[in-house]
Amino acid sequence: MMVITGAGISAESGIPTFRGQDGLWQNYSVMDLATPQAFAANPELVWAFYNWRRNLISQIKENPAHQALVILEESLPDFTLVTQNVDGLHQRAGSKNLIEIHGNLWRVKCSKCHQRYIDMSVDMGTLPLCKCGGLLRPDVVWFGENLDHQLLQRTEEIAQKCDVLLVIGTSCSVYPMAAIPMLAKNRGAFVAEINIEETPLTANIDITITGKAGEITPLLVK
Ligand code: BJW
Ligand code: ZN
């Protein structure tokens, strides 16, 4: 079994989604902040945005949908969870076989020497610097950047061999992840989604369960 999650699974924990009505931060579109160009032009602004999100995430908890996926993993012999979220909530809930395909905002990496560090601070004050003097940035995948090649390859392989794929709380609009569910479908997997709205997937998969992830996922797992 494979599960793919997006921002919708963390919405009920209190984290705004990207393309919803709340997908704005101080009048900036999140889509304009999550780019290497934005960071190059104004690293203070982009760090302020990520510090705000770190602060928010440090104060909230994983919800019944995250918890239900841990129970599902424990009850199946072969289970992989691929999340597009960078909030770390699946890890906090206890998911083990987990691929964080767009990175994790509690890690930073050097924009010069690429060294990675864990950093749990919620406000870095000044711009954080690497030992080499380079500017540290969040270790997440921004628009126009390549996903980790090995993680993407593993994700594609699992999609091609899984029997069941459950897609939870993603608009399925950001590539290459948006293409993964149809990869599974075309290889014969049963593909289901849980979402409060229709997505580009809805017409092309086996079943859509319309509703909130935090309500539907625990029922489904039960
Ligand atoms: C609920 C709910 C509840 C709410 N219960 N459900 C043209 C065609 C094809 C591709 C491209 C193109 N132009 C550019 C591209 C490439 C680009 C792309 O796909 N753009 C599209 C917008 C078209 N992709 C990339 O750049 C990727 N890299 C790449 O392709 O490299 C090669 C390349 C380079 C250059 C050019 C072309 C190719 C990288 C993508 C990285 C995405 N990064 C982000 C930010 C991460 C860091 C951070 O978080 O700060 O990842 S963007 C953002 O979107 C984030 C998310 O993981 C990702 C997906 O969003 P998600 O999770 O689906 O959230 P929403 O808000 O969209 O949807 C929420 C859903 O939940 C909705 O459906 C709600 O209904 C639902 N929901 N509440 C259940 N309670
Ligand atoms: Zn460095």
PDB file of C-alpha atoms and ligand atoms in Angstrom:
ATOM      1  CA  MET A   1       0.000   0.000   0.000  1.00  0.00           C
ATOM      2  CA  MET A   2       1.102   3.545  -0.799  1.00  0.00           C
ATOM      3  CA  VAL A   3      -0.265   6.772   0.633  1.00  0.00           C
ATOM      4  CA  ILE A   4       0.428  10.256  -0.759  1.00  0.00           C
ATOM      5  CA  THR A   5      -0.427  13.279   1.360  1.00  0.00           C
ATOM      6  CA  GLY A   6      -0.556  17.026   0.785  1.00  0.00           C
ATOM      7  CA  ALA A   7      -1.307  20.193   2.719  1.00  0.00           C
ATOM      8  CA  GLY A   8      -4.963  19.176   3.228  1.00  0.00           C
ATOM      9  CA  ILE A   9      -3.991  16.524   5.786  1.00  0.00           C
ATOM     10  CA  SER A  10      -2.455  19.194   8.030  1.00  0.00           C
ATOM     11  CA  ALA A  11      -5.250  21.741   7.499  1.00  0.00           C
ATOM     12  CA  GLU A  12      -7.241  20.497  10.493  1.00  0.00           C
ATOM     13  CA  SER A  13      -4.132  20.900  12.659  1.00  0.00           C
ATOM     14  CA  GLY A  14      -4.289  24.594  11.779  1.00  0.00           C
ATOM     15  CA  ILE A  15      -1.727  24.917   8.982  1.00  0.00           C
ATOM     16  CA  PRO A  16      -3.040  26.893   5.992  1.00  0.00           C
ATOM     17  CA  THR A  17      -2.943  25.086   2.641  1.00  0.00           C
ATOM     18  CA  PHE A  18      -1.143  26.620  -0.349  1.00  0.00           C
ATOM     19  CA  ARG A  19      -3.866  27.238  -2.854  1.00  0.00           C
ATOM     20  CA  GLY A  20      -6.802  27.696  -0.506  1.00  0.00           C
ATOM     21  CA  GLN A  21      -8.237  31.057   0.494  1.00  0.00           C
ATOM     22  CA  ASP A  22      -5.770  31.207   3.383  1.00  0.00           C
ATOM     23  CA  GLY A  23      -2.781  30.625   1.122  1.00  0.00           C
ATOM     24  CA  LEU A  24      -1.459  34.091   1.744  1.00  0.00           C
ATOM     25  CA  TRP A  25       1.119  35.394   4.164  1.00  0.00           C
ATOM     26  CA  GLN A  26       1.290  39.136   4.802  1.00  0.00           C
ATOM     27  CA  ASN A  27      -0.240  39.768   1.368  1.00  0.00           C
ATOM     28  CA  TYR A  28       2.363  37.636  -0.383  1.00  0.00           C
ATOM     29  CA  SER A  29       1.282  34.583  -2.276  1.00  0.00           C
ATOM     30  CA  VAL A  30       3.058  31.561  -0.839  1.00  0.00           C
ATOM     31  CA  MET A  31       3.695  30.567  -4.416  1.00  0.00           C
ATOM     32  CA  ASP A  32       5.854  33.690  -4.816  1.00  0.00           C
ATOM     33  CA  LEU A  33       7.859  33.015  -1.651  1.00  0.00           C
ATOM     34  CA  ALA A  34       8.674  29.362  -2.280  1.00  0.00           C
ATOM     35  CA  THR A  35      11.169  30.061  -5.041  1.00  0.00           C
ATOM     36  CA  PRO A  36      14.969  30.359  -5.213  1.00  0.00           C
ATOM     37  CA  GLN A  37      14.481  33.734  -6.928  1.00  0.00           C
ATOM     38  CA  ALA A  38      12.559  35.085  -3.929  1.00  0.00           C
ATOM     39  CA  PHE A  39      15.304  33.867  -1.576  1.00  0.00           C
ATOM     40  CA  ALA A  40      18.067  35.402  -3.700  1.00  0.00           C
ATOM     41  CA  ALA A  41      16.226  38.727  -3.929  1.00  0.00           C
ATOM     42  CA  ASN A  42      15.102  38.949  -0.309  1.00  0.00           C
ATOM     43  CA  PRO A  43      16.388  36.234   2.063  1.00  0.00           C
ATOM     44  CA  GLU A  44      15.122  38.170   5.123  1.00  0.00           C
ATOM     45  CA  LEU A  45      11.554  38.056   3.798  1.00  0.00           C
ATOM     46  CA  VAL A  46      11.694  34.351   2.928  1.00  0.00           C
ATOM     47  CA  TRP A  47      13.253  33.498   6.324  1.00  0.00           C
ATOM     48  CA  ALA A  48      10.570  35.573   8.078  1.00  0.00           C
ATOM     49  CA  PHE A  49       7.965  33.474   6.276  1.00  0.00           C
ATOM     50  CA  TYR A  50       9.618  30.188   7.292  1.00  0.00           C
ATOM     51  CA  ASN A  51      10.142  31.374  10.874  1.00  0.00           C
ATOM     52  CA  TRP A  52       6.437  32.217  11.008  1.00  0.00           C
ATOM     53  CA  ARG A  53       5.570  28.731   9.796  1.00  0.00           C
ATOM     54  CA  ARG A  54       8.020  27.071  12.208  1.00  0.00           C
ATOM     55  CA  ASN A  55       6.483  29.042  15.029  1.00  0.00           C
ATOM     56  CA  LEU A  56       2.974  28.005  13.998  1.00  0.00           C
ATOM     57  CA  ILE A  57       3.895  24.332  13.591  1.00  0.00           C
ATOM     58  CA  SER A  58       5.705  24.242  16.949  1.00  0.00           C
ATOM     59  CA  GLN A  59       2.422  25.206  18.621  1.00  0.00           C
ATOM     60  CA  ILE A  60       0.073  22.745  16.938  1.00  0.00           C
ATOM     61  CA  LYS A  61      -0.350  18.985  16.996  1.00  0.00           C
ATOM     62  CA  GLU A  62      -0.729  16.212  14.483  1.00  0.00           C
ATOM     63  CA  ASN A  63      -4.392  15.283  13.951  1.00  0.00           C
ATOM     64  CA  PRO A  64      -6.410  12.011  13.737  1.00  0.00           C
ATOM     65  CA  ALA A  65      -5.543  11.623  10.037  1.00  0.00           C
ATOM     66  CA  HIS A  66      -1.794  11.570  10.744  1.00  0.00           C
ATOM     67  CA  GLN A  67      -2.417   9.166  13.643  1.00  0.00           C
ATOM     68  CA  ALA A  68      -4.627   6.844  11.566  1.00  0.00           C
ATOM     69  CA  LEU A  69      -1.840   6.452   8.991  1.00  0.00           C
ATOM     70  CA  VAL A  70       0.488   5.227  11.755  1.00  0.00           C
ATOM     71  CA  ILE A  71      -2.054   2.535  12.697  1.00  0.00           C
ATOM     72  CA  LEU A  72      -2.422   1.615   9.018  1.00  0.00           C
ATOM     73  CA  GLU A  73       1.343   1.271   8.642  1.00  0.00           C
ATOM     74  CA  GLU A  74       1.534  -0.953  11.719  1.00  0.00           C
ATOM     75  CA  SER A  75      -1.157  -3.273  10.389  1.00  0.00           C
ATOM     76  CA  LEU A  76       0.222  -3.817   6.882  1.00  0.00           C
ATOM     77  CA  PRO A  77       3.320  -5.747   5.776  1.00  0.00           C
ATOM     78  CA  ASP A  78       4.331  -3.309   3.029  1.00  0.00           C
ATOM     79  CA  PHE A  79       3.414   0.323   3.429  1.00  0.00           C
ATOM     80  CA  THR A  80       5.006   3.556   2.222  1.00  0.00           C
ATOM     81  CA  LEU A  81       3.896   7.089   2.957  1.00  0.00           C
ATOM     82  CA  VAL A  82       5.080   9.842   0.626  1.00  0.00           C
ATOM     83  CA  THR A  83       4.281  13.325   1.841  1.00  0.00           C
ATOM     84  CA  GLN A  84       4.639  16.589  -0.015  1.00  0.00           C
ATOM     85  CA  ASN A  85       4.408  18.399   3.316  1.00  0.00           C
ATOM     86  CA  VAL A  86       7.473  19.902   4.940  1.00  0.00           C
ATOM     87  CA  ASP A  87       5.870  20.341   8.380  1.00  0.00           C
ATOM     88  CA  GLY A  88       7.265  17.138   9.933  1.00  0.00           C
ATOM     89  CA  LEU A  89       3.868  16.152  11.385  1.00  0.00           C
ATOM     90  CA  HIS A  90       3.889  12.588   9.986  1.00  0.00           C
ATOM     91  CA  GLN A  91       7.239  11.987  11.646  1.00  0.00           C
ATOM     92  CA  ARG A  92       5.959  13.494  14.897  1.00  0.00           C
ATOM     93  CA  ALA A  93       2.883  11.223  14.746  1.00  0.00           C
ATOM     94  CA  GLY A  94       5.164   8.183  14.431  1.00  0.00           C
ATOM     95  CA  SER A  95       5.118   7.237  10.735  1.00  0.00           C
ATOM     96  CA  LYS A  96       8.253   5.253   9.934  1.00  0.00           C
ATOM     97  CA  ASN A  97       8.412   4.302   6.281  1.00  0.00           C
ATOM     98  CA  LEU A  98       8.134   7.916   5.218  1.00  0.00           C
ATOM     99  CA  ILE A  99       9.444   9.873   2.249  1.00  0.00           C
ATOM    100  CA  GLU A 100       9.397  13.662   2.666  1.00  0.00           C
ATOM    101  CA  ILE A 101       9.614  14.385  -1.027  1.00  0.00           C
ATOM    102  CA  HIS A 102       9.609  18.218  -0.768  1.00  0.00           C
ATOM    103  CA  GLY A 103      11.988  18.293   2.219  1.00  0.00           C
ATOM    104  CA  ASN A 104      11.492  19.348   5.825  1.00  0.00           C
ATOM    105  CA  LEU A 105      11.394  22.874   7.179  1.00  0.00           C
ATOM    106  CA  TRP A 106      13.170  21.845  10.392  1.00  0.00           C
ATOM    107  CA  ARG A 107      16.303  21.171   8.362  1.00  0.00           C
ATOM    108  CA  VAL A 108      18.486  23.817   6.774  1.00  0.00           C
ATOM    109  CA  LYS A 109      21.123  23.548   4.101  1.00  0.00           C
ATOM    110  CA  CYS A 110      23.960  25.792   3.030  1.00  0.00           C
ATOM    111  CA  SER A 111      23.317  27.565  -0.237  1.00  0.00           C
ATOM    112  CA  LYS A 112      27.089  27.517  -0.879  1.00  0.00           C
ATOM    113  CA  CYS A 113      28.566  24.166   0.291  1.00  0.00           C
ATOM    114  CA  HIS A 114      25.213  22.248   0.577  1.00  0.00           C
ATOM    115  CA  GLN A 115      25.959  20.977   4.114  1.00  0.00           C
ATOM    116  CA  ARG A 116      22.730  20.052   5.936  1.00  0.00           C
ATOM    117  CA  TYR A 117      21.877  20.797   9.577  1.00  0.00           C
ATOM    118  CA  ILE A 118      18.888  20.183  11.834  1.00  0.00           C
ATOM    119  CA  ASP A 119      17.682  23.467  13.325  1.00  0.00           C
ATOM    120  CA  MET A 120      14.636  23.578  15.563  1.00  0.00           C
ATOM    121  CA  SER A 121      14.643  27.306  16.354  1.00  0.00           C
ATOM    122  CA  VAL A 122      11.461  29.187  15.639  1.00  0.00           C
ATOM    123  CA  ASP A 123      13.081  32.562  15.173  1.00  0.00           C
ATOM    124  CA  MET A 124      16.627  32.823  14.003  1.00  0.00           C
ATOM    125  CA  GLY A 125      16.855  36.546  14.629  1.00  0.00           C
ATOM    126  CA  THR A 126      19.513  37.327  12.090  1.00  0.00           C
ATOM    127  CA  LEU A 127      20.123  35.480   8.850  1.00  0.00           C
ATOM    128  CA  PRO A 128      21.634  32.067   9.692  1.00  0.00           C
ATOM    129  CA  LEU A 129      25.101  31.313   8.323  1.00  0.00           C
ATOM    130  CA  CYS A 130      26.952  28.062   7.670  1.00  0.00           C
ATOM    131  CA  LYS A 131      30.403  27.310   9.117  1.00  0.00           C
ATOM    132  CA  CYS A 132      31.751  28.088   5.629  1.00  0.00           C
ATOM    133  CA  GLY A 133      30.162  31.552   5.731  1.00  0.00           C
ATOM    134  CA  GLY A 134      27.454  30.679   3.184  1.00  0.00           C
ATOM    135  CA  LEU A 135      23.834  31.606   3.758  1.00  0.00           C
ATOM    136  CA  LEU A 136      21.683  28.814   5.188  1.00  0.00           C
ATOM    137  CA  ARG A 137      18.261  28.206   3.633  1.00  0.00           C
ATOM    138  CA  PRO A 138      15.361  25.904   4.496  1.00  0.00           C
ATOM    139  CA  ASP A 139      15.995  22.351   3.217  1.00  0.00           C
ATOM    140  CA  VAL A 140      12.822  22.289   1.134  1.00  0.00           C
ATOM    141  CA  VAL A 141      12.193  22.002  -2.601  1.00  0.00           C
ATOM    142  CA  TRP A 142      11.192  25.295  -4.175  1.00  0.00           C
ATOM    143  CA  PHE A 143       9.605  25.818  -7.579  1.00  0.00           C
ATOM    144  CA  GLY A 144      12.027  25.254 -10.415  1.00  0.00           C
ATOM    145  CA  GLU A 145      14.299  23.084  -8.235  1.00  0.00           C
ATOM    146  CA  ASN A 146      14.777  19.397  -8.785  1.00  0.00           C
ATOM    147  CA  LEU A 147      13.436  16.911  -6.278  1.00  0.00           C
ATOM    148  CA  ASP A 148      15.957  14.536  -4.715  1.00  0.00           C
ATOM    149  CA  HIS A 149      16.606  12.096  -7.527  1.00  0.00           C
ATOM    150  CA  GLN A 150      16.811   8.960  -5.358  1.00  0.00           C
ATOM    151  CA  LEU A 151      13.655   9.764  -3.392  1.00  0.00           C
ATOM    152  CA  LEU A 152      11.725  10.478  -6.589  1.00  0.00           C
ATOM    153  CA  GLN A 153      12.955   7.263  -8.165  1.00  0.00           C
ATOM    154  CA  ARG A 154      11.885   5.261  -5.100  1.00  0.00           C
ATOM    155  CA  THR A 155       8.487   6.987  -5.170  1.00  0.00           C
ATOM    156  CA  GLU A 156       7.991   6.119  -8.838  1.00  0.00           C
ATOM    157  CA  GLU A 157       9.000   2.508  -8.252  1.00  0.00           C
ATOM    158  CA  ILE A 158       6.582   2.105  -5.354  1.00  0.00           C
ATOM    159  CA  ALA A 159       3.768   3.715  -7.372  1.00  0.00           C
ATOM    160  CA  GLN A 160       4.354   1.224 -10.155  1.00  0.00           C
ATOM    161  CA  LYS A 161       4.156  -1.821  -7.910  1.00  0.00           C
ATOM    162  CA  CYS A 162       1.600  -0.902  -5.238  1.00  0.00           C
ATOM    163  CA  ASP A 163      -1.828  -2.588  -5.120  1.00  0.00           C
ATOM    164  CA  VAL A 164      -3.593   0.315  -3.470  1.00  0.00           C
ATOM    165  CA  LEU A 165      -2.820   4.030  -3.486  1.00  0.00           C
ATOM    166  CA  LEU A 166      -4.607   6.447  -1.182  1.00  0.00           C
ATOM    167  CA  VAL A 167      -4.176  10.151  -1.983  1.00  0.00           C
ATOM    168  CA  ILE A 168      -5.094  12.522   0.848  1.00  0.00           C
ATOM    169  CA  GLY A 169      -5.471  16.301   0.829  1.00  0.00           C
ATOM    170  CA  THR A 170      -3.527  17.358  -2.224  1.00  0.00           C
ATOM    171  CA  SER A 171      -4.661  19.500  -5.153  1.00  0.00           C
ATOM    172  CA  CYS A 172      -2.494  17.302  -7.399  1.00  0.00           C
ATOM    173  CA  SER A 173      -1.302  20.383  -9.233  1.00  0.00           C
ATOM    174  CA  VAL A 174       2.434  20.423  -8.585  1.00  0.00           C
ATOM    175  CA  TYR A 175       4.717  18.240 -10.698  1.00  0.00           C
ATOM    176  CA  PRO A 176       6.339  15.780 -10.659  1.00  0.00           C
ATOM    177  CA  MET A 177       4.223  14.507  -7.702  1.00  0.00           C
ATOM    178  CA  ALA A 178       0.974  15.330  -9.526  1.00  0.00           C
ATOM    179  CA  ALA A 179       1.785  12.603 -12.055  1.00  0.00           C
ATOM    180  CA  ILE A 180       2.433   9.815  -9.536  1.00  0.00           C
ATOM    181  CA  PRO A 181      -1.194   8.727  -8.885  1.00  0.00           C
ATOM    182  CA  MET A 182      -1.849   8.090 -12.576  1.00  0.00           C
ATOM    183  CA  LEU A 183       1.401   6.134 -12.765  1.00  0.00           C
ATOM    184  CA  ALA A 184      -0.070   3.778 -10.151  1.00  0.00           C
ATOM    185  CA  LYS A 185      -3.497   3.739 -11.799  1.00  0.00           C
ATOM    186  CA  ASN A 186      -2.052   2.872 -15.210  1.00  0.00           C
ATOM    187  CA  ARG A 187      -0.155  -0.044 -13.646  1.00  0.00           C
ATOM    188  CA  GLY A 188      -3.385  -1.503 -12.247  1.00  0.00           C
ATOM    189  CA  ALA A 189      -3.466  -0.134  -8.698  1.00  0.00           C
ATOM    190  CA  PHE A 190      -6.749   0.706  -6.996  1.00  0.00           C
ATOM    191  CA  VAL A 191      -6.533   4.468  -6.454  1.00  0.00           C
ATOM    192  CA  ALA A 192      -8.658   6.315  -3.912  1.00  0.00           C
ATOM    193  CA  GLU A 193      -8.585   9.908  -2.710  1.00  0.00           C
ATOM    194  CA  ILE A 194      -9.852  11.804   0.301  1.00  0.00           C
ATOM    195  CA  ASN A 195     -10.430  15.502  -0.320  1.00  0.00           C
ATOM    196  CA  ILE A 196     -12.987  18.179   0.473  1.00  0.00           C
ATOM    197  CA  GLU A 197     -13.014  19.225  -3.199  1.00  0.00           C
ATOM    198  CA  GLU A 198     -12.701  17.704  -6.639  1.00  0.00           C
ATOM    199  CA  THR A 199      -9.169  17.511  -8.015  1.00  0.00           C
ATOM    200  CA  PRO A 200      -7.747  16.698 -11.457  1.00  0.00           C
ATOM    201  CA  LEU A 201      -7.585  13.102 -10.197  1.00  0.00           C
ATOM    202  CA  THR A 202     -11.236  12.736  -9.282  1.00  0.00           C
ATOM    203  CA  ALA A 203     -12.562  11.797 -12.719  1.00  0.00           C
ATOM    204  CA  ASN A 204      -9.736   9.367 -13.417  1.00  0.00           C
ATOM    205  CA  ILE A 205      -9.431   7.171 -10.338  1.00  0.00           C
ATOM    206  CA  ASP A 206     -11.480   4.459  -8.639  1.00  0.00           C
ATOM    207  CA  ILE A 207     -13.100   6.368  -5.795  1.00  0.00           C
ATOM    208  CA  THR A 208     -13.148   9.783  -4.176  1.00  0.00           C
ATOM    209  CA  ILE A 209     -14.348  10.106  -0.627  1.00  0.00           C
ATOM    210  CA  THR A 210     -15.466  13.685  -0.158  1.00  0.00           C
ATOM    211  CA  GLY A 211     -14.794  14.981   3.327  1.00  0.00           C
ATOM    212  CA  LYS A 212     -12.191  16.106   5.802  1.00  0.00           C
ATOM    213  CA  ALA A 213      -9.051  14.018   6.123  1.00  0.00           C
ATOM    214  CA  GLY A 214      -9.199  14.095   9.935  1.00  0.00           C
ATOM    215  CA  GLU A 215     -12.678  12.598   9.897  1.00  0.00           C
ATOM    216  CA  ILE A 216     -12.554  10.182   6.954  1.00  0.00           C
ATOM    217  CA  THR A 217      -9.067   8.686   7.359  1.00  0.00           C
ATOM    218  CA  PRO A 218      -9.622   7.197  10.853  1.00  0.00           C
ATOM    219  CA  LEU A 219     -12.974   5.716   9.734  1.00  0.00           C
ATOM    220  CA  LEU A 220     -11.401   4.218   6.638  1.00  0.00           C
ATOM    221  CA  VAL A 221      -8.508   2.734   8.599  1.00  0.00           C
ATOM    222  CA  LYS A 222     -10.905   1.298  11.175  1.00  0.00           C
TER     223      LYS A 222
HETATM  224  C1  BJW B   1      -8.407  18.983   2.408  1.00  0.00           C
HETATM  225  C2  BJW B   1      -8.686  19.543   3.637  1.00  0.00           C
HETATM  226  C3  BJW B   1      -9.096  18.661   4.611  1.00  0.00           C
HETATM  227  C4  BJW B   1      -8.080  21.144   2.421  1.00  0.00           C
HETATM  228  N1  BJW B   1      -9.187  17.365   4.323  1.00  0.00           N
HETATM  229  N2  BJW B   1      -8.519  17.697   2.146  1.00  0.00           N
HETATM  230  C5  BJW B   1       4.080  23.419 -16.330  1.00  0.00           C
HETATM  231  C6  BJW B   1       3.671  22.095 -16.444  1.00  0.00           C
HETATM  232  C7  BJW B   1       4.215  21.113 -15.636  1.00  0.00           C
HETATM  233  C8  BJW B   1       5.161  21.429 -14.676  1.00  0.00           C
HETATM  234  C9  BJW B   1       5.557  22.732 -14.554  1.00  0.00           C
HETATM  235  C10 BJW B   1       5.034  23.712 -15.376  1.00  0.00           C
HETATM  236  N3  BJW B   1       5.617  24.886 -15.021  1.00  0.00           N
HETATM  237  C11 BJW B   1       6.467  24.678 -13.994  1.00  0.00           C
HETATM  238  C12 BJW B   1       6.445  23.372 -13.704  1.00  0.00           C
HETATM  239  C13 BJW B   1       7.197  22.698 -12.636  1.00  0.00           C
HETATM  240  C14 BJW B   1       6.648  22.991 -11.256  1.00  0.00           C
HETATM  241  C15 BJW B   1       5.139  22.779 -11.226  1.00  0.00           C
HETATM  242  O1  BJW B   1       4.639  21.694 -11.081  1.00  0.00           O
HETATM  243  N4  BJW B   1       4.360  23.845 -11.316  1.00  0.00           N
HETATM  244  C16 BJW B   1       2.901  23.728 -11.331  1.00  0.00           C
HETATM  245  C17 BJW B   1       2.306  24.798 -10.429  1.00  0.00           C
HETATM  246  C18 BJW B   1       2.425  23.747 -12.759  1.00  0.00           C
HETATM  247  N5  BJW B   1       7.309  22.032 -10.400  1.00  0.00           N
HETATM  248  C19 BJW B   1       8.509  22.255  -9.905  1.00  0.00           C
HETATM  249  O2  BJW B   1       9.093  23.313 -10.088  1.00  0.00           O
HETATM  250  C20 BJW B   1       9.157  21.118  -9.157  1.00  0.00           C
HETATM  251  N6  BJW B   1      10.444  20.893  -9.708  1.00  0.00           N
HETATM  252  C21 BJW B   1      10.612  20.435 -10.942  1.00  0.00           C
HETATM  253  O3  BJW B   1       9.655  20.092 -11.635  1.00  0.00           O
HETATM  254  O4  BJW B   1      11.916  20.410 -11.370  1.00  0.00           O
HETATM  255  C22 BJW B   1      12.149  20.223 -12.780  1.00  0.00           C
HETATM  256  C23 BJW B   1      11.762  21.491 -13.517  1.00  0.00           C
HETATM  257  C24 BJW B   1      12.404  22.663 -13.254  1.00  0.00           C
HETATM  258  C25 BJW B   1      12.046  23.852 -13.901  1.00  0.00           C
HETATM  259  C26 BJW B   1      10.988  23.854 -14.822  1.00  0.00           C
HETATM  260  C27 BJW B   1      10.306  22.668 -15.086  1.00  0.00           C
HETATM  261  C28 BJW B   1      10.694  21.484 -14.429  1.00  0.00           C
HETATM  262  C29 BJW B   1       9.328  21.485  -7.688  1.00  0.00           C
HETATM  263  C30 BJW B   1       8.039  21.614  -6.973  1.00  0.00           C
HETATM  264  C31 BJW B   1       8.297  22.014  -5.524  1.00  0.00           C
HETATM  265  C32 BJW B   1       7.017  22.359  -4.793  1.00  0.00           C
HETATM  266  N7  BJW B   1       7.351  23.066  -3.608  1.00  0.00           N
HETATM  267  C33 BJW B   1       6.269  23.453  -2.693  1.00  0.00           C
HETATM  268  C34 BJW B   1       6.876  24.291  -1.535  1.00  0.00           C
HETATM  269  C35 BJW B   1       7.631  23.419  -0.571  1.00  0.00           C
HETATM  270  C36 BJW B   1       8.256  24.217   0.510  1.00  0.00           C
HETATM  271  C37 BJW B   1       7.273  24.797   1.493  1.00  0.00           C
HETATM  272  O5  BJW B   1       6.260  24.214   1.844  1.00  0.00           O
HETATM  273  O6  BJW B   1       7.577  25.876   1.965  1.00  0.00           O
HETATM  274  O7  BJW B   1       5.615  22.296  -2.192  1.00  0.00           O
HETATM  275  S1  BJW B   1       4.971  24.360  -3.491  1.00  0.00           S
HETATM  276  C38 BJW B   1       3.661  23.648  -2.583  1.00  0.00           C
HETATM  277  O8  BJW B   1       2.825  22.847  -3.452  1.00  0.00           O
HETATM  278  C39 BJW B   1       4.329  22.655  -1.615  1.00  0.00           C
HETATM  279  C40 BJW B   1       3.364  21.511  -1.666  1.00  0.00           C
HETATM  280  O9  BJW B   1       4.010  20.322  -1.231  1.00  0.00           O
HETATM  281  C41 BJW B   1       2.947  21.463  -3.093  1.00  0.00           C
HETATM  282  C42 BJW B   1       1.631  20.749  -3.329  1.00  0.00           C
HETATM  283  O10 BJW B   1       0.583  21.422  -2.726  1.00  0.00           O
HETATM  284  P1  BJW B   1      -0.587  20.592  -2.018  1.00  0.00           P
HETATM  285  O11 BJW B   1      -0.033  19.841  -0.878  1.00  0.00           O
HETATM  286  O12 BJW B   1      -1.341  19.830  -3.029  1.00  0.00           O
HETATM  287  O13 BJW B   1      -1.459  21.795  -1.386  1.00  0.00           O
HETATM  288  P2  BJW B   1      -2.655  22.644  -2.045  1.00  0.00           P
HETATM  289  O14 BJW B   1      -2.877  23.828  -1.178  1.00  0.00           O
HETATM  290  O15 BJW B   1      -2.428  22.879  -3.468  1.00  0.00           O
HETATM  291  O16 BJW B   1      -3.915  21.661  -1.942  1.00  0.00           O
HETATM  292  C43 BJW B   1      -4.489  21.317  -0.708  1.00  0.00           C
HETATM  293  C44 BJW B   1      -5.587  20.300  -0.976  1.00  0.00           C
HETATM  294  O17 BJW B   1      -6.112  19.871   0.253  1.00  0.00           O
HETATM  295  C45 BJW B   1      -6.756  20.868  -1.801  1.00  0.00           C
HETATM  296  O18 BJW B   1      -7.107  19.930  -2.810  1.00  0.00           O
HETATM  297  C46 BJW B   1      -7.883  20.989  -0.774  1.00  0.00           C
HETATM  298  O19 BJW B   1      -9.173  20.771  -1.331  1.00  0.00           O
HETATM  299  C47 BJW B   1      -7.534  19.880   0.173  1.00  0.00           C
HETATM  300  N8  BJW B   1      -7.977  20.071   1.552  1.00  0.00           N
HETATM  301  N9  BJW B   1      -8.453  20.942   3.526  1.00  0.00           N
HETATM  302  C48 BJW B   1      -8.902  16.947   3.037  1.00  0.00           C
HETATM  303  N10 BJW B   1      -9.409  19.116   5.842  1.00  0.00           N
HETATM  304 ZN    ZN B   2      28.399  26.007   3.877  1.00  0.00          ZN
END
